[in-house]
PDB file of C-alpha atoms in Angstrom:
ATOM      1  CA  UNK A   1       0.000   0.000   0.000  1.00 86.00           C
ATOM      2  CA  UNK A   2       1.232   3.483  -0.822  1.00 93.00           C
ATOM      3  CA  UNK A   3       2.754   5.003   2.304  1.00 96.00           C
ATOM      4  CA  UNK A   4       3.711   8.316   3.848  1.00 97.00           C
ATOM      5  CA  UNK A   5       6.305  10.288   1.869  1.00 97.00           C
ATOM      6  CA  UNK A   6       9.830   9.597   3.027  1.00 95.00           C
ATOM      7  CA  UNK A   7      10.961  13.167   2.284  1.00 96.00           C
ATOM      8  CA  UNK A   8       9.311  15.648   4.614  1.00 96.00           C
ATOM      9  CA  UNK A   9      10.136  19.268   3.778  1.00 97.00           C
ATOM     10  CA  UNK A  10       9.283  22.223   5.960  1.00 98.00           C
ATOM     11  CA  UNK A  11       6.859  23.805   3.501  1.00 98.00           C
ATOM     12  CA  UNK A  12       4.428  22.718   0.819  1.00 98.00           C
ATOM     13  CA  UNK A  13       5.453  23.387  -2.771  1.00 98.00           C
ATOM     14  CA  UNK A  14       4.027  23.926  -6.242  1.00 98.00           C
ATOM     15  CA  UNK A  15       3.977  20.938  -8.612  1.00 98.00           C
ATOM     16  CA  UNK A  16       2.892  21.830 -12.171  1.00 98.00           C
ATOM     17  CA  UNK A  17       0.657  19.402 -14.050  1.00 98.00           C
ATOM     18  CA  UNK A  18       3.436  18.329 -16.404  1.00 98.00           C
ATOM     19  CA  UNK A  19       5.719  17.408 -13.521  1.00 98.00           C
ATOM     20  CA  UNK A  20       2.924  15.737 -11.545  1.00 98.00           C
ATOM     21  CA  UNK A  21       2.170  13.429 -14.463  1.00 98.00           C
ATOM     22  CA  UNK A  22       5.672  11.948 -14.196  1.00 97.00           C
ATOM     23  CA  UNK A  23       4.829  10.513 -10.773  1.00 98.00           C
ATOM     24  CA  UNK A  24       1.390   9.086 -11.617  1.00 98.00           C
ATOM     25  CA  UNK A  25       2.660   5.610 -12.379  1.00 97.00           C
ATOM     26  CA  UNK A  26       0.497   2.513 -12.680  1.00 97.00           C
ATOM     27  CA  UNK A  27       2.129   1.196  -9.528  1.00 97.00           C
ATOM     28  CA  UNK A  28       1.220   4.307  -7.566  1.00 97.00           C
ATOM     29  CA  UNK A  29      -2.397   4.297  -8.765  1.00 97.00           C
ATOM     30  CA  UNK A  30      -2.659   0.632  -7.849  1.00 96.00           C
ATOM     31  CA  UNK A  31      -1.219   1.302  -4.402  1.00 96.00           C
ATOM     32  CA  UNK A  32       1.793  -0.875  -5.048  1.00 95.00           C
ATOM     33  CA  UNK A  33       4.442   1.874  -5.055  1.00 96.00           C
ATOM     34  CA  UNK A  34       5.348   4.872  -2.961  1.00 97.00           C
ATOM     35  CA  UNK A  35       5.818   8.294  -4.502  1.00 97.00           C
ATOM     36  CA  UNK A  36       9.461   9.021  -5.290  1.00 97.00           C
ATOM     37  CA  UNK A  37       9.325  11.920  -2.877  1.00 97.00           C
ATOM     38  CA  UNK A  38      12.959  13.016  -3.068  1.00 97.00           C
ATOM     39  CA  UNK A  39      12.780  13.373  -6.853  1.00 98.00           C
ATOM     40  CA  UNK A  40       9.355  15.003  -6.602  1.00 98.00           C
ATOM     41  CA  UNK A  41      10.646  17.688  -4.260  1.00 98.00           C
ATOM     42  CA  UNK A  42      13.557  18.336  -6.583  1.00 98.00           C
ATOM     43  CA  UNK A  43      11.240  19.259  -9.449  1.00 98.00           C
ATOM     44  CA  UNK A  44       8.594  21.008  -7.332  1.00 98.00           C
ATOM     45  CA  UNK A  45       8.872  24.777  -6.967  1.00 98.00           C
ATOM     46  CA  UNK A  46       8.741  26.952  -3.838  1.00 97.00           C
ATOM     47  CA  UNK A  47       5.440  28.711  -3.247  1.00 97.00           C
ATOM     48  CA  UNK A  48       5.271  32.480  -2.861  1.00 94.00           C
ATOM     49  CA  UNK A  49       4.922  33.359   0.807  1.00 94.00           C
ATOM     50  CA  UNK A  50       5.871  29.766   1.582  1.00 95.00           C
ATOM     51  CA  UNK A  51       5.876  30.300   5.336  1.00 95.00           C
ATOM     52  CA  UNK A  52       2.063  30.247   5.177  1.00 96.00           C
ATOM     53  CA  UNK A  53       2.157  26.628   4.002  1.00 97.00           C
ATOM     54  CA  UNK A  54       3.584  24.321   6.658  1.00 97.00           C
ATOM     55  CA  UNK A  55       3.943  20.743   5.382  1.00 98.00           C
ATOM     56  CA  UNK A  56       3.537  19.253   8.854  1.00 97.00           C
ATOM     57  CA  UNK A  57       0.166  20.892   9.454  1.00 97.00           C
ATOM     58  CA  UNK A  58      -1.365  19.186   6.430  1.00 98.00           C
ATOM     59  CA  UNK A  59       0.331  15.931   7.329  1.00 98.00           C
ATOM     60  CA  UNK A  60      -0.978  16.035  10.892  1.00 98.00           C
ATOM     61  CA  UNK A  61      -4.508  16.706   9.650  1.00 98.00           C
ATOM     62  CA  UNK A  62      -4.655  13.762   7.279  1.00 98.00           C
ATOM     63  CA  UNK A  63      -3.141  11.388   9.832  1.00 98.00           C
ATOM     64  CA  UNK A  64      -5.794  12.413  12.368  1.00 98.00           C
ATOM     65  CA  UNK A  65      -8.506  11.900   9.740  1.00 98.00           C
ATOM     66  CA  UNK A  66      -7.256   8.429   8.845  1.00 98.00           C
ATOM     67  CA  UNK A  67      -7.070   7.444  12.504  1.00 97.00           C
ATOM     68  CA  UNK A  68     -10.504   8.788  13.426  1.00 97.00           C
ATOM     69  CA  UNK A  69     -12.511   7.668  10.383  1.00 98.00           C
ATOM     70  CA  UNK A  70     -11.012   4.346   9.379  1.00 95.00           C
ATOM     71  CA  UNK A  71     -14.411   2.664   9.757  1.00 95.00           C
ATOM     72  CA  UNK A  72     -16.271   5.450   7.927  1.00 96.00           C
ATOM     73  CA  UNK A  73     -13.974   6.882   5.302  1.00 97.00           C
ATOM     74  CA  UNK A  74     -16.569   8.998   3.495  1.00 96.00           C
ATOM     75  CA  UNK A  75     -17.296  10.573   6.889  1.00 97.00           C
ATOM     76  CA  UNK A  76     -13.813  12.064   6.845  1.00 98.00           C
ATOM     77  CA  UNK A  77     -14.930  14.587   4.210  1.00 98.00           C
ATOM     78  CA  UNK A  78     -17.196  16.543   6.550  1.00 98.00           C
ATOM     79  CA  UNK A  79     -14.531  16.582   9.262  1.00 98.00           C
ATOM     80  CA  UNK A  80     -11.578  17.438   7.045  1.00 98.00           C
ATOM     81  CA  UNK A  81     -13.095  20.041   4.710  1.00 98.00           C
ATOM     82  CA  UNK A  82     -13.433  22.925   7.217  1.00 98.00           C
ATOM     83  CA  UNK A  83     -10.116  22.089   8.864  1.00 98.00           C
ATOM     84  CA  UNK A  84      -8.289  21.945   5.548  1.00 98.00           C
ATOM     85  CA  UNK A  85      -9.776  25.314   4.605  1.00 98.00           C
ATOM     86  CA  UNK A  86      -8.866  26.829   7.959  1.00 98.00           C
ATOM     87  CA  UNK A  87      -5.321  25.457   7.675  1.00 98.00           C
ATOM     88  CA  UNK A  88      -4.683  26.356   4.026  1.00 98.00           C
ATOM     89  CA  UNK A  89      -5.719  29.993   4.127  1.00 98.00           C
ATOM     90  CA  UNK A  90      -5.834  30.709   0.414  1.00 97.00           C
ATOM     91  CA  UNK A  91      -7.210  33.376  -1.835  1.00 96.00           C
ATOM     92  CA  UNK A  92      -9.484  32.003  -4.527  1.00 96.00           C
ATOM     93  CA  UNK A  93      -6.822  32.786  -7.106  1.00 96.00           C
ATOM     94  CA  UNK A  94      -4.331  30.643  -5.194  1.00 97.00           C
ATOM     95  CA  UNK A  95      -6.855  27.858  -4.749  1.00 98.00           C
ATOM     96  CA  UNK A  96      -7.589  27.823  -8.487  1.00 97.00           C
ATOM     97  CA  UNK A  97      -3.967  26.860  -9.232  1.00 97.00           C
ATOM     98  CA  UNK A  98      -3.778  23.055  -9.517  1.00 98.00           C
ATOM     99  CA  UNK A  99      -0.049  23.049  -8.765  1.00 98.00           C
ATOM    100  CA  UNK A 100      -0.649  23.355  -5.023  1.00 98.00           C
ATOM    101  CA  UNK A 101      -3.209  20.533  -4.973  1.00 98.00           C
ATOM    102  CA  UNK A 102      -0.949  18.315  -7.083  1.00 98.00           C
ATOM    103  CA  UNK A 103       1.734  18.721  -4.455  1.00 98.00           C
ATOM    104  CA  UNK A 104      -0.569  18.146  -1.474  1.00 98.00           C
ATOM    105  CA  UNK A 105      -1.801  14.884  -3.007  1.00 98.00           C
ATOM    106  CA  UNK A 106       1.565  13.589  -4.221  1.00 98.00           C
ATOM    107  CA  UNK A 107       4.106  15.319  -1.996  1.00 98.00           C
ATOM    108  CA  UNK A 108       2.297  15.398   1.347  1.00 98.00           C
ATOM    109  CA  UNK A 109      -0.503  12.830   1.491  1.00 98.00           C
ATOM    110  CA  UNK A 110      -0.575  10.173  -1.267  1.00 98.00           C
ATOM    111  CA  UNK A 111      -1.445   7.567   1.353  1.00 98.00           C
ATOM    112  CA  UNK A 112      -4.516   9.594   2.320  1.00 98.00           C
ATOM    113  CA  UNK A 113      -5.679   9.700  -1.303  1.00 98.00           C
ATOM    114  CA  UNK A 114      -5.464   5.912  -1.408  1.00 97.00           C
ATOM    115  CA  UNK A 115      -7.057   5.509   2.008  1.00 97.00           C
ATOM    116  CA  UNK A 116     -10.015   7.720   1.104  1.00 97.00           C
ATOM    117  CA  UNK A 117     -10.619   6.811  -2.528  1.00 97.00           C
ATOM    118  CA  UNK A 118      -9.682   3.141  -2.888  1.00 92.00           C
ATOM    119  CA  UNK A 119     -12.651   1.122  -4.057  1.00 82.00           C
ATOM    120  CA  UNK A 120     -13.284  -2.552  -3.698  1.00 68.00           C
ATOM    121  CA  UNK A 121     -12.377  -4.583  -6.733  1.00 58.00           C
ATOM    122  CA  UNK A 122     -15.631  -6.528  -6.426  1.00 55.00           C
ATOM    123  CA  UNK A 123     -14.857 -10.089  -7.444  1.00 60.00           C
ATOM    124  CA  UNK A 124     -11.284  -9.096  -8.137  1.00 58.00           C
ATOM    125  CA  UNK A 125      -8.720 -10.011  -5.522  1.00 62.00           C
ATOM    126  CA  UNK A 126      -7.186  -6.536  -5.561  1.00 75.00           C
ATOM    127  CA  UNK A 127      -8.881  -3.138  -5.122  1.00 81.00           C
ATOM    128  CA  UNK A 128      -9.420  -1.093  -8.254  1.00 89.00           C
ATOM    129  CA  UNK A 129      -6.682   1.468  -9.034  1.00 94.00           C
ATOM    130  CA  UNK A 130      -7.230   5.038  -7.875  1.00 96.00           C
ATOM    131  CA  UNK A 131      -8.393   7.309 -10.728  1.00 97.00           C
ATOM    132  CA  UNK A 132      -5.540   9.643 -11.648  1.00 98.00           C
ATOM    133  CA  UNK A 133      -7.816  12.687 -11.260  1.00 98.00           C
ATOM    134  CA  UNK A 134      -7.903  12.134  -7.501  1.00 98.00           C
ATOM    135  CA  UNK A 135      -4.231  13.154  -7.530  1.00 98.00           C
ATOM    136  CA  UNK A 136      -4.206  15.570 -10.477  1.00 98.00           C
ATOM    137  CA  UNK A 137      -7.599  16.657 -11.687  1.00 98.00           C
ATOM    138  CA  UNK A 138     -10.317  19.318 -11.723  1.00 98.00           C
ATOM    139  CA  UNK A 139     -11.316  20.966  -8.473  1.00 97.00           C
ATOM    140  CA  UNK A 140     -14.490  18.905  -8.169  1.00 97.00           C
ATOM    141  CA  UNK A 141     -12.581  15.601  -8.395  1.00 97.00           C
ATOM    142  CA  UNK A 142      -9.096  16.132  -6.930  1.00 98.00           C
ATOM    143  CA  UNK A 143      -8.951  14.670  -3.425  1.00 98.00           C
ATOM    144  CA  UNK A 144      -8.066  17.895  -1.593  1.00 98.00           C
ATOM    145  CA  UNK A 145      -9.235  20.653  -3.924  1.00 98.00           C
ATOM    146  CA  UNK A 146     -12.800  19.311  -3.719  1.00 98.00           C
ATOM    147  CA  UNK A 147     -12.792  19.645   0.061  1.00 98.00           C
ATOM    148  CA  UNK A 148     -11.261  23.120   0.111  1.00 98.00           C
ATOM    149  CA  UNK A 149     -13.724  24.428  -2.474  1.00 98.00           C
ATOM    150  CA  UNK A 150     -16.660  22.814  -0.710  1.00 98.00           C
ATOM    151  CA  UNK A 151     -15.643  24.682   2.448  1.00 98.00           C
ATOM    152  CA  UNK A 152     -15.197  27.931   0.518  1.00 98.00           C
ATOM    153  CA  UNK A 153     -18.575  27.744  -1.212  1.00 98.00           C
ATOM    154  CA  UNK A 154     -20.700  26.465   1.673  1.00 98.00           C
ATOM    155  CA  UNK A 155     -19.251  28.361   4.641  1.00 98.00           C
ATOM    156  CA  UNK A 156     -21.476  31.164   5.888  1.00 98.00           C
ATOM    157  CA  UNK A 157     -18.934  33.875   6.577  1.00 97.00           C
ATOM    158  CA  UNK A 158     -16.828  32.492   9.449  1.00 97.00           C
ATOM    159  CA  UNK A 159     -19.281  29.644  10.148  1.00 98.00           C
ATOM    160  CA  UNK A 160     -18.219  26.240   8.800  1.00 98.00           C
ATOM    161  CA  UNK A 161     -21.337  24.520  10.167  1.00 98.00           C
ATOM    162  CA  UNK A 162     -23.042  24.487   6.738  1.00 98.00           C
ATOM    163  CA  UNK A 163     -19.878  22.921   5.276  1.00 98.00           C
ATOM    164  CA  UNK A 164     -20.162  19.959   7.622  1.00 98.00           C
ATOM    165  CA  UNK A 165     -23.802  19.478   6.615  1.00 98.00           C
ATOM    166  CA  UNK A 166     -23.065  19.780   2.890  1.00 98.00           C
ATOM    167  CA  UNK A 167     -20.110  17.394   2.949  1.00 97.00           C
ATOM    168  CA  UNK A 168     -22.166  14.803   4.782  1.00 96.00           C
ATOM    169  CA  UNK A 169     -24.022  14.142   1.518  1.00 95.00           C
ATOM    170  CA  UNK A 170     -21.691  12.844  -1.188  1.00 93.00           C
ATOM    171  CA  UNK A 171     -23.800  14.241  -4.026  1.00 90.00           C
ATOM    172  CA  UNK A 172     -23.108  17.730  -2.723  1.00 92.00           C
ATOM    173  CA  UNK A 173     -19.449  17.064  -3.425  1.00 92.00           C
ATOM    174  CA  UNK A 174     -19.977  15.090  -6.627  1.00 93.00           C
ATOM    175  CA  UNK A 175     -22.434  17.513  -8.228  1.00 95.00           C
ATOM    176  CA  UNK A 176     -22.666  20.888  -6.477  1.00 96.00           C
ATOM    177  CA  UNK A 177     -19.024  21.821  -7.015  1.00 96.00           C
ATOM    178  CA  UNK A 178     -19.573  21.637 -10.778  1.00 96.00           C
ATOM    179  CA  UNK A 179     -22.353  24.251 -10.731  1.00 96.00           C
ATOM    180  CA  UNK A 180     -21.581  27.958 -11.116  1.00 94.00           C
ATOM    181  CA  UNK A 181     -24.813  28.806  -9.305  1.00 95.00           C
ATOM    182  CA  UNK A 182     -23.231  27.596  -6.048  1.00 95.00           C
ATOM    183  CA  UNK A 183     -21.003  30.663  -6.135  1.00 95.00           C
ATOM    184  CA  UNK A 184     -24.115  32.669  -5.175  1.00 96.00           C
ATOM    185  CA  UNK A 185     -23.927  32.485  -1.392  1.00 97.00           C
ATOM    186  CA  UNK A 186     -27.680  32.690  -0.595  1.00 97.00           C
ATOM    187  CA  UNK A 187     -28.252  29.832  -3.050  1.00 97.00           C
ATOM    188  CA  UNK A 188     -25.590  27.669  -1.414  1.00 97.00           C
ATOM    189  CA  UNK A 189     -26.987  28.386   2.046  1.00 98.00           C
ATOM    190  CA  UNK A 190     -30.562  27.711   0.951  1.00 98.00           C
ATOM    191  CA  UNK A 191     -29.563  24.320  -0.448  1.00 98.00           C
ATOM    192  CA  UNK A 192     -27.859  23.426   2.825  1.00 98.00           C
ATOM    193  CA  UNK A 193     -30.949  24.494   4.786  1.00 98.00           C
ATOM    194  CA  UNK A 194     -33.018  21.958   2.856  1.00 98.00           C
ATOM    195  CA  UNK A 195     -30.516  19.294   3.876  1.00 97.00           C
ATOM    196  CA  UNK A 196     -30.485  20.340   7.520  1.00 97.00           C
ATOM    197  CA  UNK A 197     -34.290  20.539   7.891  1.00 97.00           C
ATOM    198  CA  UNK A 198     -34.801  17.066   6.414  1.00 96.00           C
ATOM    199  CA  UNK A 199     -36.462  18.135   3.186  1.00 96.00           C
ATOM    200  CA  UNK A 200     -33.589  16.495   1.301  1.00 96.00           C
ATOM    201  CA  UNK A 201     -32.042  13.353   2.737  1.00 94.00           C
ATOM    202  CA  UNK A 202     -30.573  10.959   0.211  1.00 94.00           C
ATOM    203  CA  UNK A 203     -27.934  11.430  -2.468  1.00 94.00           C
ATOM    204  CA  UNK A 204     -30.558  11.019  -5.184  1.00 94.00           C
ATOM    205  CA  UNK A 205     -32.718  13.693  -3.585  1.00 96.00           C
ATOM    206  CA  UNK A 206     -29.754  16.045  -3.355  1.00 96.00           C
ATOM    207  CA  UNK A 207     -28.959  15.406  -7.005  1.00 95.00           C
ATOM    208  CA  UNK A 208     -32.574  16.139  -7.980  1.00 96.00           C
ATOM    209  CA  UNK A 209     -32.590  19.368  -5.959  1.00 96.00           C
ATOM    210  CA  UNK A 210     -29.335  20.554  -7.513  1.00 96.00           C
ATOM    211  CA  UNK A 211     -30.582  19.791 -11.014  1.00 95.00           C
ATOM    212  CA  UNK A 212     -33.763  21.763 -10.344  1.00 95.00           C
ATOM    213  CA  UNK A 213     -31.892  24.718  -8.838  1.00 95.00           C
ATOM    214  CA  UNK A 214     -29.406  24.791 -11.693  1.00 94.00           C
ATOM    215  CA  UNK A 215     -32.204  24.770 -14.282  1.00 92.00           C
ATOM    216  CA  UNK A 216     -34.086  27.519 -12.480  1.00 89.00           C
ATOM    217  CA  UNK A 217     -30.970  29.655 -12.331  1.00 86.00           C
ATOM    218  CA  UNK A 218     -31.125  30.095 -16.101  1.00 77.00           C
ATOM    219  CA  UNK A 219     -34.449  31.918 -15.803  1.00 68.00           C
ATOM    220  CA  UNK A 220     -34.303  33.450 -12.329  1.00 72.00           C
ATOM    221  CA  UNK A 221     -31.948  36.337 -11.727  1.00 81.00           C
ATOM    222  CA  UNK A 222     -30.778  35.169  -8.340  1.00 88.00           C
ATOM    223  CA  UNK A 223     -28.870  38.317  -7.482  1.00 87.00           C
ATOM    224  CA  UNK A 224     -32.013  40.368  -8.055  1.00 89.00           C
ATOM    225  CA  UNK A 225     -34.351  37.900  -6.361  1.00 91.00           C
ATOM    226  CA  UNK A 226     -32.108  37.190  -3.370  1.00 94.00           C
ATOM    227  CA  UNK A 227     -29.249  39.709  -3.251  1.00 94.00           C
ATOM    228  CA  UNK A 228     -26.050  39.029  -1.388  1.00 95.00           C
ATOM    229  CA  UNK A 229     -24.096  41.639   0.529  1.00 93.00           C
ATOM    230  CA  UNK A 230     -21.002  43.059  -1.094  1.00 91.00           C
ATOM    231  CA  UNK A 231     -18.109  41.482   0.750  1.00 89.00           C
ATOM    232  CA  UNK A 232     -15.054  43.449   1.740  1.00 90.00           C
ATOM    233  CA  UNK A 233     -11.984  41.715   0.224  1.00 91.00           C
ATOM    234  CA  UNK A 234      -9.911  43.105   3.083  1.00 93.00           C
ATOM    235  CA  UNK A 235     -11.615  40.668   5.478  1.00 93.00           C
ATOM    236  CA  UNK A 236     -10.477  37.594   3.545  1.00 92.00           C
ATOM    237  CA  UNK A 237      -7.044  39.117   2.955  1.00 93.00           C
ATOM    238  CA  UNK A 238      -6.529  39.694   6.671  1.00 95.00           C
ATOM    239  CA  UNK A 239      -7.442  36.065   7.332  1.00 96.00           C
ATOM    240  CA  UNK A 240      -4.995  34.860   4.677  1.00 96.00           C
ATOM    241  CA  UNK A 241      -2.232  37.082   6.010  1.00 95.00           C
ATOM    242  CA  UNK A 242      -2.684  35.610   9.476  1.00 95.00           C
ATOM    243  CA  UNK A 243      -1.947  32.060   8.321  1.00 95.00           C
ATOM    244  CA  UNK A 244       1.672  31.955   9.421  1.00 93.00           C
ATOM    245  CA  UNK A 245       0.866  32.717  13.048  1.00 93.00           C
ATOM    246  CA  UNK A 246      -2.501  30.940  13.317  1.00 95.00           C
ATOM    247  CA  UNK A 247      -3.008  28.123  15.787  1.00 94.00           C
ATOM    248  CA  UNK A 248      -3.594  24.639  14.332  1.00 95.00           C
ATOM    249  CA  UNK A 249      -7.243  23.940  13.540  1.00 96.00           C
ATOM    250  CA  UNK A 250      -9.063  22.360  16.467  1.00 96.00           C
ATOM    251  CA  UNK A 251      -9.747  18.639  16.131  1.00 95.00           C
ATOM    252  CA  UNK A 252     -12.627  18.649  18.629  1.00 95.00           C
ATOM    253  CA  UNK A 253     -14.713  21.659  17.594  1.00 97.00           C
ATOM    254  CA  UNK A 254     -15.333  23.179  14.185  1.00 97.00           C
ATOM    255  CA  UNK A 255     -12.828  25.994  13.613  1.00 97.00           C
ATOM    256  CA  UNK A 256     -13.749  29.494  12.530  1.00 96.00           C
ATOM    257  CA  UNK A 257     -13.212  30.884   9.047  1.00 96.00           C
ATOM    258  CA  UNK A 258     -12.668  34.366   7.620  1.00 96.00           C
ATOM    259  CA  UNK A 259     -14.378  37.154   9.554  1.00 95.00           C
ATOM    260  CA  UNK A 260     -16.771  38.057   6.736  1.00 96.00           C
ATOM    261  CA  UNK A 261     -20.449  39.005   6.742  1.00 95.00           C
ATOM    262  CA  UNK A 262     -22.871  36.099   6.494  1.00 97.00           C
ATOM    263  CA  UNK A 263     -25.275  35.672   3.595  1.00 97.00           C
ATOM    264  CA  UNK A 264     -28.366  37.879   4.165  1.00 97.00           C
ATOM    265  CA  UNK A 265     -30.951  35.887   6.096  1.00 98.00           C
ATOM    266  CA  UNK A 266     -33.855  37.368   4.136  1.00 97.00           C
ATOM    267  CA  UNK A 267     -32.345  36.219   0.855  1.00 97.00           C
ATOM    268  CA  UNK A 268     -31.639  32.731   2.175  1.00 98.00           C
ATOM    269  CA  UNK A 269     -35.195  32.323   3.506  1.00 98.00           C
ATOM    270  CA  UNK A 270     -36.683  33.470   0.216  1.00 96.00           C
ATOM    271  CA  UNK A 271     -34.662  30.927  -1.719  1.00 97.00           C
ATOM    272  CA  UNK A 272     -35.431  28.151   0.760  1.00 98.00           C
ATOM    273  CA  UNK A 273     -39.119  28.629  -0.033  1.00 96.00           C
ATOM    274  CA  UNK A 274     -38.458  28.796  -3.770  1.00 95.00           C
ATOM    275  CA  UNK A 275     -36.237  25.722  -3.794  1.00 96.00           C
ATOM    276  CA  UNK A 276     -38.618  23.710  -1.617  1.00 97.00           C
ATOM    277  CA  UNK A 277     -41.305  24.240  -4.228  1.00 95.00           C
ATOM    278  CA  UNK A 278     -38.917  23.295  -7.021  1.00 95.00           C
ATOM    279  CA  UNK A 279     -37.889  20.150  -5.182  1.00 96.00           C
ATOM    280  CA  UNK A 280     -41.497  19.094  -4.621  1.00 95.00           C
ATOM    281  CA  UNK A 281     -41.898  18.923  -8.400  1.00 92.00           C
ATOM    282  CA  UNK A 282     -38.442  17.558  -9.192  1.00 92.00           C
ATOM    283  CA  UNK A 283     -38.153  13.973 -10.425  1.00 89.00           C
ATOM    284  CA  UNK A 284     -36.065  11.864  -8.050  1.00 88.00           C
ATOM    285  CA  UNK A 285     -34.509   8.793  -9.622  1.00 70.00           C
ATOM    286  CA  UNK A 286     -36.072   5.660  -8.151  1.00 60.00           C
ATOM    287  CA  UNK A 287     -38.811   7.575  -6.327  1.00 65.00           C
ATOM    288  CA  UNK A 288     -42.414   6.885  -7.215  1.00 56.00           C
ATOM    289  CA  UNK A 289     -44.034   9.743  -9.102  1.00 52.00           C
ATOM    290  CA  UNK A 290     -47.615  10.910  -8.528  1.00 47.00           C
ATOM    291  CA  UNK A 291     -48.692   8.697 -11.465  1.00 47.00           C
ATOM    292  CA  UNK A 292     -47.379   5.658  -9.615  1.00 49.00           C
ATOM    293  CA  UNK A 293     -44.333   4.994 -11.763  1.00 47.00           C
ATOM    294  CA  UNK A 294     -40.705   5.253 -10.720  1.00 48.00           C
ATOM    295  CA  UNK A 295     -38.934   8.363 -11.911  1.00 50.00           C
ATOM    296  CA  UNK A 296     -35.741   8.286 -13.963  1.00 50.00           C
ATOM    297  CA  UNK A 297     -35.061  11.970 -13.377  1.00 47.00           C
ATOM    298  CA  UNK A 298     -32.893  13.859 -10.959  1.00 44.00           C
ATOM    299  CA  UNK A 299     -29.920  14.285 -13.248  1.00 43.00           C
ATOM    300  CA  UNK A 300     -26.942  12.036 -13.635  1.00 40.00           C
ATOM    301  CA  UNK A 301     -24.821  10.832 -10.816  1.00 42.00           C
ATOM    302  CA  UNK A 302     -21.507   9.116 -10.385  1.00 45.00           C
ATOM    303  CA  UNK A 303     -20.607   6.718  -7.592  1.00 44.00           C
ATOM    304  CA  UNK A 304     -20.198   8.481  -4.280  1.00 49.00           C
ATOM    305  CA  UNK A 305     -16.804   9.013  -2.750  1.00 64.00           C
TER     306      UNK A 305
END
């Protein structure tokens, strides 16, 4: 099984896609090889303001996750997402650069990627190889980028509580991160409210809700219907600048995020009502429709995890 990197630098680095591809061997994806971490760190590049990015803090987080959630590996997502976000205090521009995530997955925690995303081989004696996009892939697939962006999109100002709720449903990670409409904060918070109040429970229901919301967004002007407050970029910048001297994220209680204004409650409530009506009419795959037949709707879905 792929293990912890043998080379442990002081800071995280930047690993461009071209360089990352050199280390995505068949043996690594199958869990039969370790990452050649010395060579990887030779080709990786220092990050600007590198003192904000302590290698050991990420390593400690993933080791705690693997220890605490070994019997419920999908459950690690809801625990790790807010703590990863609070530890890697990034601007959105920084977080959009895949080079950082390539390095976290290959240079800091390849064993975590295997631990979290290995699937049973079914009748095969060996587990199926890890898809390469869990190491180097789009933000909605890559093992760590998906968690950071989930925390960024679903936090309510400094409150990561909605992130925990969102990441507890795998379809929120599999589907919501692909939708531009989730960048509208009242929309993201309204969707989470429907999870927390029990309106939406299963992955299929979440997928159906997201499909309905995304379709409605093409005709509803969400900013006009449910306006957000204009956020002060200085708030997020101050939080980022404090990374070097911040305490490690608490393991026992949910940490706090950037000291920004929350999404306006009036806008969130309005959209909760709108989305509840949309969901009532949305086809949910496998759920009996009013006519008595099972629905095939609710959008497409990929296996959870």
